[in-house]
Amino acid sequence: MAMIEPFAGHTPVQAQRFSPYSDNGGTIVAIAGEDFAVIGSDTRLTVGYSINTREQSKLFRLSDKTVLGSCGCWCDVLTLTRVLNARLQMYNHEHQKEMNTPAVAQLLSTMLYYKRFFPYYVSNLLAGLDADGKGAVYHYDPVGHYERNQYYAGGSSSALLQPFLDNQVGMKNMNGAVPEAITRERAVAIVKDAFISAAEREIHTGDAIIINIIDKTGVKEERFSLRKD
């Protein structure tokens, strides 16, 4: 069979592919208790198999009772948190008080929905205390839908850690287990165990954990080292 030769001087058409998004990895875990909330993130920032930095926290303190954990496309994370902080400052100047956690949760949902046609490529967890002083954790999808629960995992290791939280915090898939209120010490220990497990099995999570413990006295930060390979 005769082969069809291209016209002289003709260059075959090549498909040009471009993605505006980049996944820079990272994992976030949050647990709410009766009068506290614990949220943690790792400090590794990656592109593919390369590590950009080992010292980047994904936690953003919005007030004395609210902390946002955000990871994914890091440029989108920085843009989202910058705009969110500006909105919170505008509210503070206008009303002479800080926005409470449920109101911040609704504001973040509105901001994400506003960008629904070109969404932020981020995974968000919002942790803090509600108006009654009870711990609250909110989980979001990229276009703003959110729900409140006692615990959530987000980011590159979420598929590994959510079943772990279901078992250890939600007491699911356990015969004869009796649900009980989780203590602050137990919540911190579960967050540490979750990240140790994720660092062993997922290359985009590692180096260290930054943990924020939120209660009526404010936000306390702890750091815990992970494996660095």
Tab-separated table of C-alpha atoms in Angstrom:
chain	number	residue	atom	x	y	z
A	1	MET	CA	0.000	0.000	0.000
A	2	ALA	CA	1.344	3.396	-0.976
A	3	MET	CA	2.098	5.770	1.918
A	4	ILE	CA	0.753	9.307	1.832
A	5	GLU	CA	3.584	11.793	2.063
A	6	PRO	CA	2.973	15.198	3.707
A	7	PHE	CA	3.040	18.263	1.518
A	8	ALA	CA	6.456	19.845	1.072
A	9	GLY	CA	7.112	22.380	3.768
A	10	HIS	CA	4.073	21.277	5.755
A	11	THR	CA	4.543	20.706	9.477
A	12	PRO	CA	2.156	18.187	11.045
A	13	VAL	CA	-0.249	19.690	13.549
A	14	GLN	CA	0.766	18.992	17.148
A	15	ALA	CA	-1.644	19.109	20.050
A	16	GLN	CA	-0.726	21.755	22.600
A	17	ARG	CA	-1.720	20.874	26.147
A	18	PHE	CA	-1.701	23.313	29.034
A	19	SER	CA	-3.019	22.978	32.560
A	20	PRO	CA	-3.359	26.062	34.763
A	21	TYR	CA	-3.255	23.877	37.869
A	22	SER	CA	-0.425	22.194	39.728
A	23	ASP	CA	-0.807	19.842	42.684
A	24	ASN	CA	1.768	20.692	45.348
A	25	GLY	CA	0.661	17.969	47.743
A	26	GLY	CA	0.104	18.242	51.466
A	27	THR	CA	-2.306	16.723	53.966
A	28	ILE	CA	-4.633	18.221	56.583
A	29	VAL	CA	-6.428	16.516	59.475
A	30	ALA	CA	-8.907	18.123	61.884
A	31	ILE	CA	-10.794	16.798	64.916
A	32	ALA	CA	-13.390	18.633	67.017
A	33	GLY	CA	-14.055	17.990	70.691
A	34	GLU	CA	-16.589	19.257	73.192
A	35	ASP	CA	-14.779	22.549	73.860
A	36	PHE	CA	-11.782	22.439	71.547
A	37	ALA	CA	-10.653	21.715	67.993
A	38	VAL	CA	-7.361	20.285	66.734
A	39	ILE	CA	-6.088	20.789	63.190
A	40	GLY	CA	-2.761	19.653	61.776
A	41	SER	CA	-0.862	19.791	58.510
A	42	ASP	CA	2.452	18.510	57.234
A	43	THR	CA	5.180	20.891	56.063
A	44	ARG	CA	6.254	19.330	52.739
A	45	LEU	CA	5.608	21.247	49.494
A	46	THR	CA	6.217	19.243	46.322
A	47	VAL	CA	5.989	19.262	42.540
A	48	GLY	CA	5.879	15.743	41.180
A	49	TYR	CA	8.876	13.922	42.645
A	50	SER	CA	10.680	17.132	43.648
A	51	ILE	CA	10.500	18.767	47.094
A	52	ASN	CA	10.306	22.555	46.967
A	53	THR	CA	10.527	23.049	50.713
A	54	ARG	CA	10.306	21.017	53.917
A	55	GLU	CA	9.185	23.923	56.120
A	56	GLN	CA	5.840	25.147	54.739
A	57	SER	CA	2.845	25.000	57.066
A	58	LYS	CA	-0.591	24.765	55.447
A	59	LEU	CA	-2.400	26.284	58.443
A	60	PHE	CA	-3.636	29.880	58.403
A	61	ARG	CA	-4.797	31.494	61.656
A	62	LEU	CA	-7.835	33.630	60.840
A	63	SER	CA	-8.713	34.601	64.413
A	64	ASP	CA	-8.227	33.479	68.017
A	65	LYS	CA	-10.923	30.840	67.497
A	66	THR	CA	-10.639	29.903	63.814
A	67	VAL	CA	-7.878	28.224	61.789
A	68	LEU	CA	-8.002	27.314	58.101
A	69	GLY	CA	-6.053	24.388	56.681
A	70	SER	CA	-5.558	24.576	52.919
A	71	CYS	CA	-3.432	22.568	50.489
A	72	GLY	CA	-3.323	21.634	46.805
A	73	CYS	CA	-2.241	24.153	44.172
A	74	TRP	CA	-0.126	26.436	46.335
A	75	CYS	CA	-0.610	29.585	44.247
A	76	ASP	CA	-4.378	29.121	44.606
A	77	VAL	CA	-3.954	28.573	48.349
A	78	LEU	CA	-2.074	31.869	48.694
A	79	THR	CA	-4.616	33.753	46.590
A	80	LEU	CA	-7.603	32.329	48.457
A	81	THR	CA	-6.162	33.017	51.915
A	82	ARG	CA	-5.089	36.555	50.961
A	83	VAL	CA	-8.584	37.446	49.739
A	84	LEU	CA	-10.192	35.755	52.749
A	85	ASN	CA	-7.988	37.703	55.175
A	86	ALA	CA	-8.912	40.936	53.399
A	87	ARG	CA	-12.613	40.156	53.768
A	88	LEU	CA	-12.151	39.378	57.457
A	89	GLN	CA	-10.302	42.659	58.027
A	90	MET	CA	-13.115	44.561	56.302
A	91	TYR	CA	-15.632	42.864	58.600
A	92	ASN	CA	-13.484	43.644	61.645
A	93	HIS	CA	-13.182	47.335	60.767
A	94	GLU	CA	-16.895	47.664	60.011
A	95	HIS	CA	-18.288	45.760	63.012
A	96	GLN	CA	-15.447	46.210	65.536
A	97	LYS	CA	-15.339	42.489	66.298
A	98	GLU	CA	-13.964	39.272	64.832
A	99	MET	CA	-16.146	37.069	62.688
A	100	ASN	CA	-17.132	33.828	64.443
A	101	THR	CA	-16.306	30.407	63.034
A	102	PRO	CA	-19.715	29.513	61.494
A	103	ALA	CA	-19.800	32.901	59.740
A	104	VAL	CA	-16.257	32.367	58.394
A	105	ALA	CA	-17.368	28.932	57.173
A	106	GLN	CA	-20.233	30.503	55.216
A	107	LEU	CA	-17.986	33.275	53.860
A	108	LEU	CA	-15.448	30.741	52.593
A	109	SER	CA	-18.236	28.770	50.917
A	110	THR	CA	-19.454	31.908	49.144
A	111	MET	CA	-15.942	32.770	47.972
A	112	LEU	CA	-15.385	29.283	46.562
A	113	TYR	CA	-18.768	29.290	44.815
A	114	TYR	CA	-18.007	32.666	43.259
A	115	LYS	CA	-15.055	31.007	41.490
A	116	ARG	CA	-17.024	27.915	40.437
A	117	PHE	CA	-16.362	28.330	36.698
A	118	PHE	CA	-12.596	28.439	37.293
A	119	PRO	CA	-12.337	27.009	40.819
A	120	TYR	CA	-9.485	27.191	43.254
A	121	TYR	CA	-7.627	23.858	43.118
A	122	VAL	CA	-7.468	23.511	46.895
A	123	SER	CA	-8.607	21.226	49.687
A	124	ASN	CA	-9.925	23.184	52.668
A	125	LEU	CA	-10.658	22.292	56.290
A	126	LEU	CA	-11.853	24.972	58.694
A	127	ALA	CA	-11.561	24.297	62.426
A	128	GLY	CA	-12.520	26.377	65.425
A	129	LEU	CA	-15.104	27.069	68.110
A	130	ASP	CA	-18.709	27.954	67.321
A	131	ALA	CA	-20.821	30.585	69.075
A	132	ASP	CA	-21.531	28.145	71.939
A	133	GLY	CA	-17.847	27.353	72.473
A	134	LYS	CA	-18.110	23.859	70.991
A	135	GLY	CA	-15.500	22.479	68.587
A	136	ALA	CA	-16.388	22.574	64.897
A	137	VAL	CA	-14.768	21.215	61.731
A	138	TYR	CA	-15.979	22.154	58.233
A	139	HIS	CA	-15.011	20.361	55.028
A	140	TYR	CA	-15.331	21.860	51.524
A	141	ASP	CA	-15.402	20.733	47.941
A	142	PRO	CA	-13.724	22.980	45.305
A	143	VAL	CA	-16.939	24.877	44.443
A	144	GLY	CA	-18.080	25.751	47.947
A	145	HIS	CA	-20.332	22.966	49.198
A	146	TYR	CA	-19.494	22.334	52.841
A	147	GLU	CA	-20.641	20.354	55.834
A	148	ARG	CA	-19.825	20.234	59.517
A	149	ASN	CA	-18.616	17.070	61.193
A	150	GLN	CA	-16.484	15.981	64.140
A	151	TYR	CA	-13.460	15.011	62.032
A	152	TYR	CA	-12.140	15.189	58.483
A	153	ALA	CA	-9.002	14.522	56.467
A	154	GLY	CA	-8.078	16.421	53.323
A	155	GLY	CA	-5.283	16.619	50.785
A	156	SER	CA	-3.089	14.023	49.131
A	157	SER	CA	-3.413	11.417	51.941
A	158	SER	CA	-7.118	11.886	52.634
A	159	ALA	CA	-8.057	8.503	51.143
A	160	LEU	CA	-5.657	6.822	53.587
A	161	LEU	CA	-6.555	8.833	56.678
A	162	GLN	CA	-10.346	9.210	56.490
A	163	PRO	CA	-10.962	5.481	57.180
A	164	PHE	CA	-8.475	5.709	60.057
A	165	LEU	CA	-10.434	8.618	61.551
A	166	ASP	CA	-13.719	6.771	60.994
A	167	ASN	CA	-12.336	3.938	63.093
A	168	GLN	CA	-10.451	5.792	65.823
A	169	VAL	CA	-12.701	8.835	66.283
A	170	GLY	CA	-16.054	7.762	64.859
A	171	MET	CA	-15.769	4.239	66.353
A	172	LYS	CA	-17.043	2.775	63.088
A	173	ASN	CA	-16.426	-0.810	61.911
A	174	MET	CA	-15.753	-1.904	65.495
A	175	ASN	CA	-17.744	-4.631	67.247
A	176	GLY	CA	-19.051	-3.608	70.641
A	177	ALA	CA	-17.394	-0.185	70.587
A	178	VAL	CA	-19.145	2.484	72.652
A	179	PRO	CA	-18.757	6.053	71.309
A	180	GLU	CA	-17.369	8.423	73.907
A	181	ALA	CA	-16.297	12.048	74.010
A	182	ILE	CA	-12.763	12.465	72.741
A	183	THR	CA	-10.246	14.243	74.969
A	184	ARG	CA	-7.788	16.874	73.799
A	185	GLU	CA	-4.798	14.612	74.464
A	186	ARG	CA	-6.395	11.743	72.549
A	187	ALA	CA	-7.190	13.996	69.580
A	188	VAL	CA	-3.603	15.254	69.366
A	189	ALA	CA	-2.288	11.678	69.604
A	190	ILE	CA	-4.594	10.532	66.780
A	191	VAL	CA	-3.468	13.411	64.549
A	192	LYS	CA	0.188	12.488	65.154
A	193	ASP	CA	-0.465	8.790	64.484
A	194	ALA	CA	-2.342	9.644	61.287
A	195	PHE	CA	0.532	11.691	59.881
A	196	ILE	CA	3.157	9.116	60.884
A	197	SER	CA	1.183	6.493	58.947
A	198	ALA	CA	0.673	8.783	55.932
A	199	ALA	CA	4.383	9.705	55.771
A	200	GLU	CA	5.245	6.005	55.496
A	201	ARG	CA	2.930	5.429	52.529
A	202	GLU	CA	2.523	8.676	50.578
A	203	ILE	CA	5.468	10.599	49.127
A	204	HIS	CA	3.801	14.033	49.144
A	205	THR	CA	3.373	14.004	52.939
A	206	GLY	CA	6.268	14.237	55.367
A	207	ASP	CA	9.028	16.211	57.110
A	208	ALA	CA	7.013	17.593	60.064
A	209	ILE	CA	3.559	18.244	61.476
A	210	ILE	CA	2.260	21.615	62.607
A	211	ILE	CA	-0.650	21.169	65.040
A	212	ASN	CA	-2.931	23.985	66.181
A	213	ILE	CA	-5.045	23.397	69.298
A	214	ILE	CA	-7.970	25.830	69.525
A	215	ASP	CA	-9.854	26.453	72.758
A	216	LYS	CA	-11.374	29.375	74.681
A	217	THR	CA	-7.913	30.695	75.600
A	218	GLY	CA	-6.797	30.978	71.976
A	219	VAL	CA	-4.637	28.947	69.596
A	220	LYS	CA	-1.663	26.897	70.760
A	221	GLU	CA	0.842	25.534	68.224
A	222	GLU	CA	2.875	22.339	68.451
A	223	ARG	CA	5.432	20.813	66.094
A	224	PHE	CA	6.274	17.160	65.591
A	225	SER	CA	8.954	15.779	63.255
A	226	LEU	CA	8.252	13.119	60.608
A	227	ARG	CA	10.508	11.135	58.306
A	228	LYS	CA	12.287	13.247	55.682
A	229	ASP	CA	12.757	10.773	52.826
